[in-house]
Amino acid sequence: MPDDAGPPRIALLGIPLEIGASQRGTLMGPDALRTAGIGRVLGQLGFAVEDHGNLAISSVSPAEGPPPAHAKYYDEIKIWVRALSERAFELARSGAIPIFMGGDHSLSMGSVNGVARYRQEQGRPLFVLWLDAHADYNTPDTTETGNMHGMSAAFLTGEPGLDGLLGHQPRAPIGTDRLDLFGIRSIDPPEKALVRDRRIAIADMRAIDEFGVGVLIRRVIERVKAQGGVLHVSFDVDFLDPAVAPGVGTTVPGGATYREAHLVMELLHDSGLVRSVDIVELNPFLDERGRTARVAVELVGSLFGLQITDRPTPSNAVFPDNT
């Protein structure tokens, strides 16, 4: 159960997973974030930081029949997803704010499911803000590549096709009305049709250019608040423009600028709603002397209260109830 004594707690967990993506190297992401000082920055902000190391899994995959077609490395990824879902549930229940350091975006099928299970127990709806160049709303029927990192958001809303991924563990879909795709600028035609059919909230780069990130993020925040929810931020570093963050395997020009990304994080901090985070798709093998890892750590700092100049902070942003 949550421990209300002492400073708010953050639990870091590395997930060195790379087989869900098309390029290898994201398994080095967790250690790159550590080297860039993620624990130190959060500690300086007044959090009690617990580093749980990297998730370790069994290499033995249970025999469960043929895997779904068009889902590469399904049998290997299901082991990661099941193990992570259970750990995410335990970390959320402990009262800590878990930060899942990836690793490719297929890890979110485990991290978000585990957190959503805990929130169901608490009777509070979990919303997910998907900061990403890609919608990741493919299924085995729509995918053009078979890469499972492109199916993670669809899985989380309960789309069919990967129904056995969690085995006997509870599946806790978040519902299509509790997913926000933000910063999108690359989407496959069948995926686009599915997103439209499901009426998923989407703020693409055209909308960001037209209205600005401040207006659009506040819309997300107000919707979460109106339903008494909490927010999981799934931050793919390719949300950023490649000029800002080159260390990803799926770069798409025209992404968020350095200041736009910081404003997103600062407004999310001010809301006091964020209770869990993914940091995914950081590929140090493709980076420039650790540049992308440092930017990611700076943005996490903003998400948890780092300010350039002191300004009043809303009282609900100091995580008073450890929920």
PDB file of C-alpha atoms in Angstrom:
ATOM      1  CA  MET A   1       0.000   0.000   0.000  1.00  0.00           C
ATOM      2  CA  PRO A   2       1.139   3.611  -0.547  1.00  0.00           C
ATOM      3  CA  ASP A   3       3.332   5.127   2.119  1.00  0.00           C
ATOM      4  CA  ASP A   4       2.250   8.696   2.829  1.00  0.00           C
ATOM      5  CA  ALA A   5       5.321   9.568   4.906  1.00  0.00           C
ATOM      6  CA  GLY A   6       8.343  11.332   3.470  1.00  0.00           C
ATOM      7  CA  PRO A   7       8.958  12.918   0.054  1.00  0.00           C
ATOM      8  CA  PRO A   8       7.081  11.713  -3.025  1.00  0.00           C
ATOM      9  CA  ARG A   9       8.697   8.632  -4.541  1.00  0.00           C
ATOM     10  CA  ILE A  10       9.686   7.877  -8.105  1.00  0.00           C
ATOM     11  CA  ALA A  11      10.479   4.327  -9.183  1.00  0.00           C
ATOM     12  CA  LEU A  12      12.760   3.944 -12.209  1.00  0.00           C
ATOM     13  CA  LEU A  13      12.569   0.681 -14.124  1.00  0.00           C
ATOM     14  CA  GLY A  14      14.563  -0.074 -17.263  1.00  0.00           C
ATOM     15  CA  ILE A  15      13.092  -2.236 -20.005  1.00  0.00           C
ATOM     16  CA  PRO A  16      15.904  -3.155 -22.446  1.00  0.00           C
ATOM     17  CA  LEU A  17      13.596  -4.231 -25.268  1.00  0.00           C
ATOM     18  CA  GLU A  18      14.399  -3.693 -28.950  1.00  0.00           C
ATOM     19  CA  ILE A  19      12.753  -6.458 -30.971  1.00  0.00           C
ATOM     20  CA  GLY A  20       9.450  -4.597 -31.317  1.00  0.00           C
ATOM     21  CA  ALA A  21      11.143  -2.016 -33.520  1.00  0.00           C
ATOM     22  CA  SER A  22      12.729  -2.148 -36.962  1.00  0.00           C
ATOM     23  CA  GLN A  23      16.186  -1.013 -35.815  1.00  0.00           C
ATOM     24  CA  ARG A  24      18.238  -2.474 -33.004  1.00  0.00           C
ATOM     25  CA  GLY A  25      19.750  -0.347 -30.256  1.00  0.00           C
ATOM     26  CA  THR A  26      16.889   0.718 -27.986  1.00  0.00           C
ATOM     27  CA  LEU A  27      17.915  -1.889 -25.423  1.00  0.00           C
ATOM     28  CA  MET A  28      20.680   0.575 -24.495  1.00  0.00           C
ATOM     29  CA  GLY A  29      18.141   3.324 -23.786  1.00  0.00           C
ATOM     30  CA  PRO A  30      17.678   2.755 -20.036  1.00  0.00           C
ATOM     31  CA  ASP A  31      21.381   2.986 -19.262  1.00  0.00           C
ATOM     32  CA  ALA A  32      21.753   6.037 -21.505  1.00  0.00           C
ATOM     33  CA  LEU A  33      19.062   7.806 -19.468  1.00  0.00           C
ATOM     34  CA  ARG A  34      20.853   6.859 -16.262  1.00  0.00           C
ATOM     35  CA  THR A  35      24.157   8.133 -17.633  1.00  0.00           C
ATOM     36  CA  ALA A  36      22.448  11.387 -18.642  1.00  0.00           C
ATOM     37  CA  GLY A  37      21.467  11.859 -14.992  1.00  0.00           C
ATOM     38  CA  ILE A  38      17.756  11.079 -14.778  1.00  0.00           C
ATOM     39  CA  GLY A  39      18.021   9.933 -11.157  1.00  0.00           C
ATOM     40  CA  ARG A  40      20.137  12.908 -10.126  1.00  0.00           C
ATOM     41  CA  VAL A  41      17.774  15.444 -11.730  1.00  0.00           C
ATOM     42  CA  LEU A  42      14.695  13.943 -10.085  1.00  0.00           C
ATOM     43  CA  GLY A  43      16.491  13.741  -6.744  1.00  0.00           C
ATOM     44  CA  GLN A  44      17.351  17.439  -6.941  1.00  0.00           C
ATOM     45  CA  LEU A  45      13.643  18.161  -7.431  1.00  0.00           C
ATOM     46  CA  GLY A  46      12.892  16.651  -4.032  1.00  0.00           C
ATOM     47  CA  PHE A  47      11.821  13.140  -5.000  1.00  0.00           C
ATOM     48  CA  ALA A  48      12.982   9.972  -3.326  1.00  0.00           C
ATOM     49  CA  VAL A  49      14.294   8.097  -6.360  1.00  0.00           C
ATOM     50  CA  GLU A  50      14.351   4.304  -6.348  1.00  0.00           C
ATOM     51  CA  ASP A  51      16.186   2.689  -9.255  1.00  0.00           C
ATOM     52  CA  HIS A  52      14.886  -0.853  -9.667  1.00  0.00           C
ATOM     53  CA  GLY A  53      17.438  -1.685 -12.327  1.00  0.00           C
ATOM     54  CA  ASN A  54      16.458  -3.331 -15.595  1.00  0.00           C
ATOM     55  CA  LEU A  55      13.601  -5.771 -15.937  1.00  0.00           C
ATOM     56  CA  ALA A  56      14.850  -9.332 -16.270  1.00  0.00           C
ATOM     57  CA  ILE A  57      12.747 -11.973 -17.985  1.00  0.00           C
ATOM     58  CA  SER A  58      12.779 -15.703 -18.498  1.00  0.00           C
ATOM     59  CA  SER A  59      13.844 -16.805 -21.951  1.00  0.00           C
ATOM     60  CA  VAL A  60      11.351 -19.674 -21.864  1.00  0.00           C
ATOM     61  CA  SER A  61       8.173 -19.031 -23.817  1.00  0.00           C
ATOM     62  CA  PRO A  62       5.155 -21.200 -22.964  1.00  0.00           C
ATOM     63  CA  ALA A  63       3.671 -23.153 -25.837  1.00  0.00           C
ATOM     64  CA  GLU A  64       0.338 -21.548 -26.646  1.00  0.00           C
ATOM     65  CA  GLY A  65      -0.225 -22.379 -30.276  1.00  0.00           C
ATOM     66  CA  PRO A  66       0.772 -20.407 -33.348  1.00  0.00           C
ATOM     67  CA  PRO A  67       1.359 -16.671 -32.877  1.00  0.00           C
ATOM     68  CA  PRO A  68      -0.793 -14.125 -34.693  1.00  0.00           C
ATOM     69  CA  ALA A  69       0.159 -13.495 -38.298  1.00  0.00           C
ATOM     70  CA  HIS A  70       1.956 -10.223 -39.041  1.00  0.00           C
ATOM     71  CA  ALA A  71       3.242  -9.725 -35.481  1.00  0.00           C
ATOM     72  CA  LYS A  72       7.022 -10.097 -35.499  1.00  0.00           C
ATOM     73  CA  TYR A  73       8.693 -11.628 -32.430  1.00  0.00           C
ATOM     74  CA  TYR A  74       5.307 -12.090 -30.794  1.00  0.00           C
ATOM     75  CA  ASP A  75       6.394 -15.008 -28.592  1.00  0.00           C
ATOM     76  CA  GLU A  76       9.417 -13.087 -27.293  1.00  0.00           C
ATOM     77  CA  ILE A  77       7.558  -9.825 -26.768  1.00  0.00           C
ATOM     78  CA  LYS A  78       4.704 -11.476 -24.868  1.00  0.00           C
ATOM     79  CA  ILE A  79       7.199 -12.534 -22.176  1.00  0.00           C
ATOM     80  CA  TRP A  80       8.315  -8.923 -21.731  1.00  0.00           C
ATOM     81  CA  VAL A  81       4.757  -7.582 -21.747  1.00  0.00           C
ATOM     82  CA  ARG A  82       3.513 -10.048 -19.129  1.00  0.00           C
ATOM     83  CA  ALA A  83       6.467  -9.475 -16.818  1.00  0.00           C
ATOM     84  CA  LEU A  84       6.232  -5.709 -17.171  1.00  0.00           C
ATOM     85  CA  SER A  85       2.481  -5.581 -16.663  1.00  0.00           C
ATOM     86  CA  GLU A  86       2.886  -7.337 -13.321  1.00  0.00           C
ATOM     87  CA  ARG A  87       5.789  -5.095 -12.239  1.00  0.00           C
ATOM     88  CA  ALA A  88       3.933  -1.960 -13.322  1.00  0.00           C
ATOM     89  CA  PHE A  89       0.931  -2.985 -11.246  1.00  0.00           C
ATOM     90  CA  GLU A  90       3.133  -3.581  -8.201  1.00  0.00           C
ATOM     91  CA  LEU A  91       5.039  -0.304  -8.578  1.00  0.00           C
ATOM     92  CA  ALA A  92       1.866   1.740  -8.997  1.00  0.00           C
ATOM     93  CA  ARG A  93       0.297   0.035  -5.982  1.00  0.00           C
ATOM     94  CA  SER A  94       3.381   0.856  -3.889  1.00  0.00           C
ATOM     95  CA  GLY A  95       2.556   4.548  -4.088  1.00  0.00           C
ATOM     96  CA  ALA A  96       5.560   5.461  -6.218  1.00  0.00           C
ATOM     97  CA  ILE A  97       5.334   7.251  -9.543  1.00  0.00           C
ATOM     98  CA  PRO A  98       6.786   4.693 -11.962  1.00  0.00           C
ATOM     99  CA  ILE A  99       8.954   5.794 -14.884  1.00  0.00           C
ATOM    100  CA  PHE A 100       9.463   3.022 -17.420  1.00  0.00           C
ATOM    101  CA  MET A 101      12.682   3.585 -19.343  1.00  0.00           C
ATOM    102  CA  GLY A 102      12.788   1.866 -22.721  1.00  0.00           C
ATOM    103  CA  GLY A 103      13.267   0.165 -24.895  1.00  0.00           C
ATOM    104  CA  ASP A 104      10.906   0.322 -27.885  1.00  0.00           C
ATOM    105  CA  HIS A 105       7.273   1.359 -27.663  1.00  0.00           C
ATOM    106  CA  SER A 106       5.917  -2.188 -27.497  1.00  0.00           C
ATOM    107  CA  LEU A 107       6.777  -2.049 -23.779  1.00  0.00           C
ATOM    108  CA  SER A 108       3.758   0.218 -23.244  1.00  0.00           C
ATOM    109  CA  MET A 109       1.476  -2.759 -23.764  1.00  0.00           C
ATOM    110  CA  GLY A 110       2.774  -3.978 -20.413  1.00  0.00           C
ATOM    111  CA  SER A 111       3.444  -0.755 -18.524  1.00  0.00           C
ATOM    112  CA  VAL A 112       0.111   0.902 -19.255  1.00  0.00           C
ATOM    113  CA  ASN A 113      -1.873  -2.289 -18.712  1.00  0.00           C
ATOM    114  CA  GLY A 114      -0.348  -2.766 -15.271  1.00  0.00           C
ATOM    115  CA  VAL A 115      -0.957   0.836 -14.239  1.00  0.00           C
ATOM    116  CA  ALA A 116      -4.507   0.697 -15.617  1.00  0.00           C
ATOM    117  CA  ARG A 117      -5.208  -2.406 -13.515  1.00  0.00           C
ATOM    118  CA  TYR A 118      -4.208  -0.509 -10.401  1.00  0.00           C
ATOM    119  CA  ARG A 119      -6.310   2.503 -11.338  1.00  0.00           C
ATOM    120  CA  GLN A 120      -9.313   0.242 -11.873  1.00  0.00           C
ATOM    121  CA  GLU A 121      -8.880  -0.973  -8.297  1.00  0.00           C
ATOM    122  CA  GLN A 122      -8.856   2.631  -7.138  1.00  0.00           C
ATOM    123  CA  GLY A 123     -11.913   3.544  -9.173  1.00  0.00           C
ATOM    124  CA  ARG A 124     -10.060   6.284 -11.058  1.00  0.00           C
ATOM    125  CA  PRO A 125      -9.962   6.276 -14.868  1.00  0.00           C
ATOM    126  CA  LEU A 126      -6.533   6.208 -16.473  1.00  0.00           C
ATOM    127  CA  PHE A 127      -5.961   8.473 -19.466  1.00  0.00           C
ATOM    128  CA  VAL A 128      -2.958   8.079 -21.770  1.00  0.00           C
ATOM    129  CA  LEU A 129      -1.199  10.933 -23.566  1.00  0.00           C
ATOM    130  CA  TRP A 130       0.725   9.457 -26.501  1.00  0.00           C
ATOM    131  CA  LEU A 131       3.528  11.891 -27.410  1.00  0.00           C
ATOM    132  CA  ASP A 132       4.755  10.402 -30.666  1.00  0.00           C
ATOM    133  CA  ALA A 133       5.422  11.015 -34.343  1.00  0.00           C
ATOM    134  CA  HIS A 134       3.411   7.862 -35.042  1.00  0.00           C
ATOM    135  CA  ALA A 135      -0.092   6.824 -34.007  1.00  0.00           C
ATOM    136  CA  ASP A 136       0.988   3.239 -33.186  1.00  0.00           C
ATOM    137  CA  TYR A 137      -2.623   2.234 -33.814  1.00  0.00           C
ATOM    138  CA  ASN A 138      -2.032  -0.703 -36.126  1.00  0.00           C
ATOM    139  CA  THR A 139      -3.275  -4.225 -35.539  1.00  0.00           C
ATOM    140  CA  PRO A 140      -1.981  -7.460 -37.075  1.00  0.00           C
ATOM    141  CA  ASP A 141      -4.649  -6.949 -39.755  1.00  0.00           C
ATOM    142  CA  THR A 142      -3.621  -3.412 -40.697  1.00  0.00           C
ATOM    143  CA  THR A 143       0.142  -3.346 -40.158  1.00  0.00           C
ATOM    144  CA  GLU A 144       2.423  -2.886 -43.149  1.00  0.00           C
ATOM    145  CA  THR A 145       5.602  -3.940 -41.299  1.00  0.00           C
ATOM    146  CA  GLY A 146       4.569  -6.400 -38.594  1.00  0.00           C
ATOM    147  CA  ASN A 147       6.603  -4.427 -36.035  1.00  0.00           C
ATOM    148  CA  MET A 148       4.800  -4.609 -32.722  1.00  0.00           C
ATOM    149  CA  HIS A 149       5.879  -1.195 -31.473  1.00  0.00           C
ATOM    150  CA  GLY A 150       3.404   0.135 -34.037  1.00  0.00           C
ATOM    151  CA  MET A 151       0.522  -1.793 -32.432  1.00  0.00           C
ATOM    152  CA  SER A 152       0.912  -0.681 -28.835  1.00  0.00           C
ATOM    153  CA  ALA A 153      -1.718   2.077 -28.648  1.00  0.00           C
ATOM    154  CA  ALA A 154      -4.301  -0.086 -30.412  1.00  0.00           C
ATOM    155  CA  PHE A 155      -3.687  -2.937 -27.988  1.00  0.00           C
ATOM    156  CA  LEU A 156      -4.210  -0.652 -25.011  1.00  0.00           C
ATOM    157  CA  THR A 157      -7.673   0.376 -26.151  1.00  0.00           C
ATOM    158  CA  GLY A 158      -8.742  -3.242 -26.549  1.00  0.00           C
ATOM    159  CA  GLU A 159      -8.426  -3.659 -30.311  1.00  0.00           C
ATOM    160  CA  PRO A 160      -8.473  -7.351 -31.340  1.00  0.00           C
ATOM    161  CA  GLY A 161      -5.587  -9.265 -32.856  1.00  0.00           C
ATOM    162  CA  LEU A 162      -3.232  -9.673 -29.889  1.00  0.00           C
ATOM    163  CA  ASP A 163      -5.779 -11.082 -27.479  1.00  0.00           C
ATOM    164  CA  GLY A 164      -3.492 -13.732 -25.999  1.00  0.00           C
ATOM    165  CA  LEU A 165      -0.586 -11.384 -25.366  1.00  0.00           C
ATOM    166  CA  LEU A 166      -1.144 -11.159 -21.605  1.00  0.00           C
ATOM    167  CA  GLY A 167      -1.947 -14.833 -21.106  1.00  0.00           C
ATOM    168  CA  HIS A 168      -3.921 -15.279 -17.899  1.00  0.00           C
ATOM    169  CA  GLN A 169      -3.180 -11.798 -16.603  1.00  0.00           C
ATOM    170  CA  PRO A 170      -6.089  -9.336 -16.509  1.00  0.00           C
ATOM    171  CA  ARG A 171      -6.346  -7.021 -19.477  1.00  0.00           C
ATOM    172  CA  ALA A 172      -7.384  -3.488 -18.553  1.00  0.00           C
ATOM    173  CA  PRO A 173      -8.249  -1.539 -21.723  1.00  0.00           C
ATOM    174  CA  ILE A 174      -8.287   2.207 -21.286  1.00  0.00           C
ATOM    175  CA  GLY A 175     -11.099   2.905 -23.743  1.00  0.00           C
ATOM    176  CA  THR A 176     -10.758   4.879 -26.959  1.00  0.00           C
ATOM    177  CA  ASP A 177     -12.089   8.026 -25.281  1.00  0.00           C
ATOM    178  CA  ARG A 178      -9.134   8.063 -22.867  1.00  0.00           C
ATOM    179  CA  LEU A 179      -6.324   8.043 -25.442  1.00  0.00           C
ATOM    180  CA  ASP A 180      -4.847  11.225 -26.904  1.00  0.00           C
ATOM    181  CA  LEU A 181      -2.440  10.980 -29.835  1.00  0.00           C
ATOM    182  CA  PHE A 182      -0.291  14.114 -29.763  1.00  0.00           C
ATOM    183  CA  GLY A 183       2.341  15.300 -32.239  1.00  0.00           C
ATOM    184  CA  ILE A 184       1.417  12.755 -34.921  1.00  0.00           C
ATOM    185  CA  ARG A 185       2.915  13.251 -38.378  1.00  0.00           C
ATOM    186  CA  SER A 186       3.217   9.737 -39.785  1.00  0.00           C
ATOM    187  CA  ILE A 187       0.294   7.330 -40.050  1.00  0.00           C
ATOM    188  CA  ASP A 188      -0.416   4.423 -42.391  1.00  0.00           C
ATOM    189  CA  PRO A 189      -3.613   4.601 -44.518  1.00  0.00           C
ATOM    190  CA  PRO A 190      -5.356   1.574 -42.881  1.00  0.00           C
ATOM    191  CA  GLU A 191      -4.276   2.865 -39.471  1.00  0.00           C
ATOM    192  CA  LYS A 192      -5.699   6.299 -40.269  1.00  0.00           C
ATOM    193  CA  ALA A 193      -9.026   4.758 -41.156  1.00  0.00           C
ATOM    194  CA  LEU A 194      -9.098   2.817 -37.884  1.00  0.00           C
ATOM    195  CA  VAL A 195      -8.240   5.905 -35.819  1.00  0.00           C
ATOM    196  CA  ARG A 196     -11.015   7.818 -37.591  1.00  0.00           C
ATOM    197  CA  ASP A 197     -13.512   5.004 -37.110  1.00  0.00           C
ATOM    198  CA  ARG A 198     -12.739   4.776 -33.366  1.00  0.00           C
ATOM    199  CA  ARG A 199     -12.884   8.571 -33.010  1.00  0.00           C
ATOM    200  CA  ILE A 200      -9.512   8.700 -31.255  1.00  0.00           C
ATOM    201  CA  ALA A 201      -8.532  12.208 -30.153  1.00  0.00           C
ATOM    202  CA  ILE A 202      -5.590  13.271 -32.297  1.00  0.00           C
ATOM    203  CA  ALA A 203      -3.539  16.462 -32.348  1.00  0.00           C
ATOM    204  CA  ASP A 204      -1.314  16.201 -35.402  1.00  0.00           C
ATOM    205  CA  MET A 205       1.421  18.674 -36.249  1.00  0.00           C
ATOM    206  CA  ARG A 206      -0.977  20.696 -38.401  1.00  0.00           C
ATOM    207  CA  ALA A 207      -3.159  21.264 -35.348  1.00  0.00           C
ATOM    208  CA  ILE A 208      -0.115  22.124 -33.237  1.00  0.00           C
ATOM    209  CA  ASP A 209       1.063  24.622 -35.849  1.00  0.00           C
ATOM    210  CA  GLU A 210      -2.392  26.181 -36.038  1.00  0.00           C
ATOM    211  CA  PHE A 211      -3.413  26.304 -32.372  1.00  0.00           C
ATOM    212  CA  GLY A 212      -0.168  25.840 -30.421  1.00  0.00           C
ATOM    213  CA  VAL A 213       0.753  23.171 -27.908  1.00  0.00           C
ATOM    214  CA  GLY A 214      -0.544  25.184 -24.955  1.00  0.00           C
ATOM    215  CA  VAL A 215      -4.156  25.243 -26.139  1.00  0.00           C
ATOM    216  CA  LEU A 216      -4.150  21.579 -27.152  1.00  0.00           C
ATOM    217  CA  ILE A 217      -2.500  20.221 -24.003  1.00  0.00           C
ATOM    218  CA  ARG A 218      -4.888  22.217 -21.835  1.00  0.00           C
ATOM    219  CA  ARG A 219      -7.777  20.521 -23.643  1.00  0.00           C
ATOM    220  CA  VAL A 220      -6.351  17.133 -22.671  1.00  0.00           C
ATOM    221  CA  ILE A 221      -5.814  18.233 -19.083  1.00  0.00           C
ATOM    222  CA  GLU A 222      -9.331  19.612 -18.713  1.00  0.00           C
ATOM    223  CA  ARG A 223     -10.892  16.415 -20.033  1.00  0.00           C
ATOM    224  CA  VAL A 224      -8.918  14.291 -17.561  1.00  0.00           C
ATOM    225  CA  LYS A 225      -9.839  16.594 -14.695  1.00  0.00           C
ATOM    226  CA  ALA A 226     -13.509  16.611 -15.643  1.00  0.00           C
ATOM    227  CA  GLN A 227     -13.661  12.836 -15.214  1.00  0.00           C
ATOM    228  CA  GLY A 228     -11.561  12.673 -12.047  1.00  0.00           C
ATOM    229  CA  GLY A 229      -8.851  10.777 -13.892  1.00  0.00           C
ATOM    230  CA  VAL A 230      -5.108  10.406 -13.715  1.00  0.00           C
ATOM    231  CA  LEU A 231      -2.669  10.606 -16.602  1.00  0.00           C
ATOM    232  CA  HIS A 232      -0.012   8.304 -17.993  1.00  0.00           C
ATOM    233  CA  VAL A 233       2.442  10.014 -20.358  1.00  0.00           C
ATOM    234  CA  SER A 234       3.904   7.726 -23.005  1.00  0.00           C
ATOM    235  CA  PHE A 235       6.784   9.777 -24.401  1.00  0.00           C
ATOM    236  CA  ASP A 236       8.404   8.536 -27.599  1.00  0.00           C
ATOM    237  CA  VAL A 237      11.476  10.659 -28.241  1.00  0.00           C
ATOM    238  CA  ASP A 238      10.585  10.820 -31.940  1.00  0.00           C
ATOM    239  CA  PHE A 239       7.834  13.218 -30.828  1.00  0.00           C
ATOM    240  CA  LEU A 240      10.685  15.708 -31.048  1.00  0.00           C
ATOM    241  CA  ASP A 241      12.056  17.027 -34.301  1.00  0.00           C
ATOM    242  CA  PRO A 242      15.139  15.058 -35.431  1.00  0.00           C
ATOM    243  CA  ALA A 243      17.183  18.266 -35.226  1.00  0.00           C
ATOM    244  CA  VAL A 244      16.514  18.223 -31.474  1.00  0.00           C
ATOM    245  CA  ALA A 245      16.625  14.459 -30.888  1.00  0.00           C
ATOM    246  CA  PRO A 246      18.496  12.495 -33.558  1.00  0.00           C
ATOM    247  CA  GLY A 247      18.921   9.320 -31.488  1.00  0.00           C
ATOM    248  CA  VAL A 248      15.854   7.413 -32.696  1.00  0.00           C
ATOM    249  CA  GLY A 249      15.346   4.792 -35.376  1.00  0.00           C
ATOM    250  CA  THR A 250      12.100   6.234 -36.743  1.00  0.00           C
ATOM    251  CA  THR A 251      12.864   9.917 -37.324  1.00  0.00           C
ATOM    252  CA  VAL A 252      10.187  11.994 -39.055  1.00  0.00           C
ATOM    253  CA  PRO A 253      10.904  15.639 -39.958  1.00  0.00           C
ATOM    254  CA  GLY A 254       8.702  18.395 -38.614  1.00  0.00           C
ATOM    255  CA  GLY A 255       8.370  17.361 -34.991  1.00  0.00           C
ATOM    256  CA  ALA A 256       8.027  19.330 -31.789  1.00  0.00           C
ATOM    257  CA  THR A 257      10.665  21.941 -31.079  1.00  0.00           C
ATOM    258  CA  TYR A 258      12.713  22.041 -27.899  1.00  0.00           C
ATOM    259  CA  ARG A 259      10.561  24.792 -26.400  1.00  0.00           C
ATOM    260  CA  GLU A 260       7.247  23.259 -27.503  1.00  0.00           C
ATOM    261  CA  ALA A 261       8.195  20.005 -25.796  1.00  0.00           C
ATOM    262  CA  HIS A 262       9.199  21.789 -22.600  1.00  0.00           C
ATOM    263  CA  LEU A 263       5.930  23.719 -22.558  1.00  0.00           C
ATOM    264  CA  VAL A 264       4.003  20.444 -22.872  1.00  0.00           C
ATOM    265  CA  MET A 265       5.897  19.015 -19.913  1.00  0.00           C
ATOM    266  CA  GLU A 266       5.581  22.169 -17.813  1.00  0.00           C
ATOM    267  CA  LEU A 267       1.821  22.343 -18.315  1.00  0.00           C
ATOM    268  CA  LEU A 268       1.474  18.664 -17.480  1.00  0.00           C
ATOM    269  CA  HIS A 269       3.406  19.228 -14.268  1.00  0.00           C
ATOM    270  CA  ASP A 270       1.209  22.176 -13.358  1.00  0.00           C
ATOM    271  CA  SER A 271      -1.863  19.981 -13.793  1.00  0.00           C
ATOM    272  CA  GLY A 272      -0.785  17.567 -11.043  1.00  0.00           C
ATOM    273  CA  LEU A 273      -2.320  14.670 -12.991  1.00  0.00           C
ATOM    274  CA  VAL A 274       0.711  12.667 -14.131  1.00  0.00           C
ATOM    275  CA  ARG A 275       1.246   9.483 -12.118  1.00  0.00           C
ATOM    276  CA  SER A 276       3.243   7.292 -14.513  1.00  0.00           C
ATOM    277  CA  VAL A 277       5.519   7.746 -17.528  1.00  0.00           C
ATOM    278  CA  ASP A 278       7.101   5.826 -20.394  1.00  0.00           C
ATOM    279  CA  ILE A 279      10.260   7.049 -22.105  1.00  0.00           C
ATOM    280  CA  VAL A 280      10.697   5.001 -25.260  1.00  0.00           C
ATOM    281  CA  GLU A 281      12.570   4.573 -28.543  1.00  0.00           C
ATOM    282  CA  LEU A 282      15.791   6.227 -27.394  1.00  0.00           C
ATOM    283  CA  ASN A 283      18.498   4.578 -29.486  1.00  0.00           C
ATOM    284  CA  PRO A 284      21.971   5.583 -28.233  1.00  0.00           C
ATOM    285  CA  PHE A 285      23.569   3.769 -31.182  1.00  0.00           C
ATOM    286  CA  LEU A 286      22.080   6.444 -33.463  1.00  0.00           C
ATOM    287  CA  ASP A 287      22.614   9.393 -31.120  1.00  0.00           C
ATOM    288  CA  GLU A 288      25.194  12.189 -31.250  1.00  0.00           C
ATOM    289  CA  ARG A 289      27.346  11.984 -28.082  1.00  0.00           C
ATOM    290  CA  GLY A 290      24.376  11.419 -25.799  1.00  0.00           C
ATOM    291  CA  ARG A 291      22.488  14.465 -27.028  1.00  0.00           C
ATOM    292  CA  THR A 292      19.043  12.850 -27.241  1.00  0.00           C
ATOM    293  CA  ALA A 293      19.368  11.223 -23.832  1.00  0.00           C
ATOM    294  CA  ARG A 294      20.245  14.581 -22.270  1.00  0.00           C
ATOM    295  CA  VAL A 295      17.256  16.265 -23.923  1.00  0.00           C
ATOM    296  CA  ALA A 296      14.948  13.484 -22.708  1.00  0.00           C
ATOM    297  CA  VAL A 297      16.217  13.902 -19.148  1.00  0.00           C
ATOM    298  CA  GLU A 298      15.728  17.675 -19.338  1.00  0.00           C
ATOM    299  CA  LEU A 299      12.140  17.145 -20.466  1.00  0.00           C
ATOM    300  CA  VAL A 300      11.480  14.679 -17.654  1.00  0.00           C
ATOM    301  CA  GLY A 301      12.854  17.329 -15.314  1.00  0.00           C
ATOM    302  CA  SER A 302      10.271  19.810 -16.622  1.00  0.00           C
ATOM    303  CA  LEU A 303       7.531  17.204 -16.255  1.00  0.00           C
ATOM    304  CA  PHE A 304       8.375  16.884 -12.570  1.00  0.00           C
ATOM    305  CA  GLY A 305       8.832  20.529 -11.671  1.00  0.00           C
ATOM    306  CA  LEU A 306      12.114  21.889 -13.001  1.00  0.00           C
ATOM    307  CA  GLN A 307      11.640  25.575 -13.848  1.00  0.00           C
ATOM    308  CA  ILE A 308      13.820  28.131 -15.558  1.00  0.00           C
ATOM    309  CA  THR A 309      12.484  30.878 -13.278  1.00  0.00           C
ATOM    310  CA  ASP A 310      10.495  30.497 -10.068  1.00  0.00           C
ATOM    311  CA  ARG A 311       6.746  30.890 -10.435  1.00  0.00           C
ATOM    312  CA  PRO A 312       3.793  29.887  -8.268  1.00  0.00           C
ATOM    313  CA  THR A 313       2.952  26.204  -8.616  1.00  0.00           C
ATOM    314  CA  PRO A 314      -0.674  25.053  -8.351  1.00  0.00           C
ATOM    315  CA  SER A 315      -1.209  23.266  -5.077  1.00  0.00           C
ATOM    316  CA  ASN A 316      -2.442  20.105  -6.799  1.00  0.00           C
ATOM    317  CA  ALA A 317       0.896  19.639  -8.577  1.00  0.00           C
ATOM    318  CA  VAL A 318       2.919  18.588  -5.555  1.00  0.00           C
ATOM    319  CA  PHE A 319       1.550  15.031  -5.461  1.00  0.00           C
ATOM    320  CA  PRO A 320       0.108  15.459  -1.939  1.00  0.00           C
ATOM    321  CA  ASP A 321      -1.876  12.232  -1.704  1.00  0.00           C
ATOM    322  CA  ASN A 322       0.532   9.748  -3.356  1.00  0.00           C
ATOM    323  CA  THR A 323      -2.291   8.650  -5.651  1.00  0.00           C
TER     324      THR A 323
END
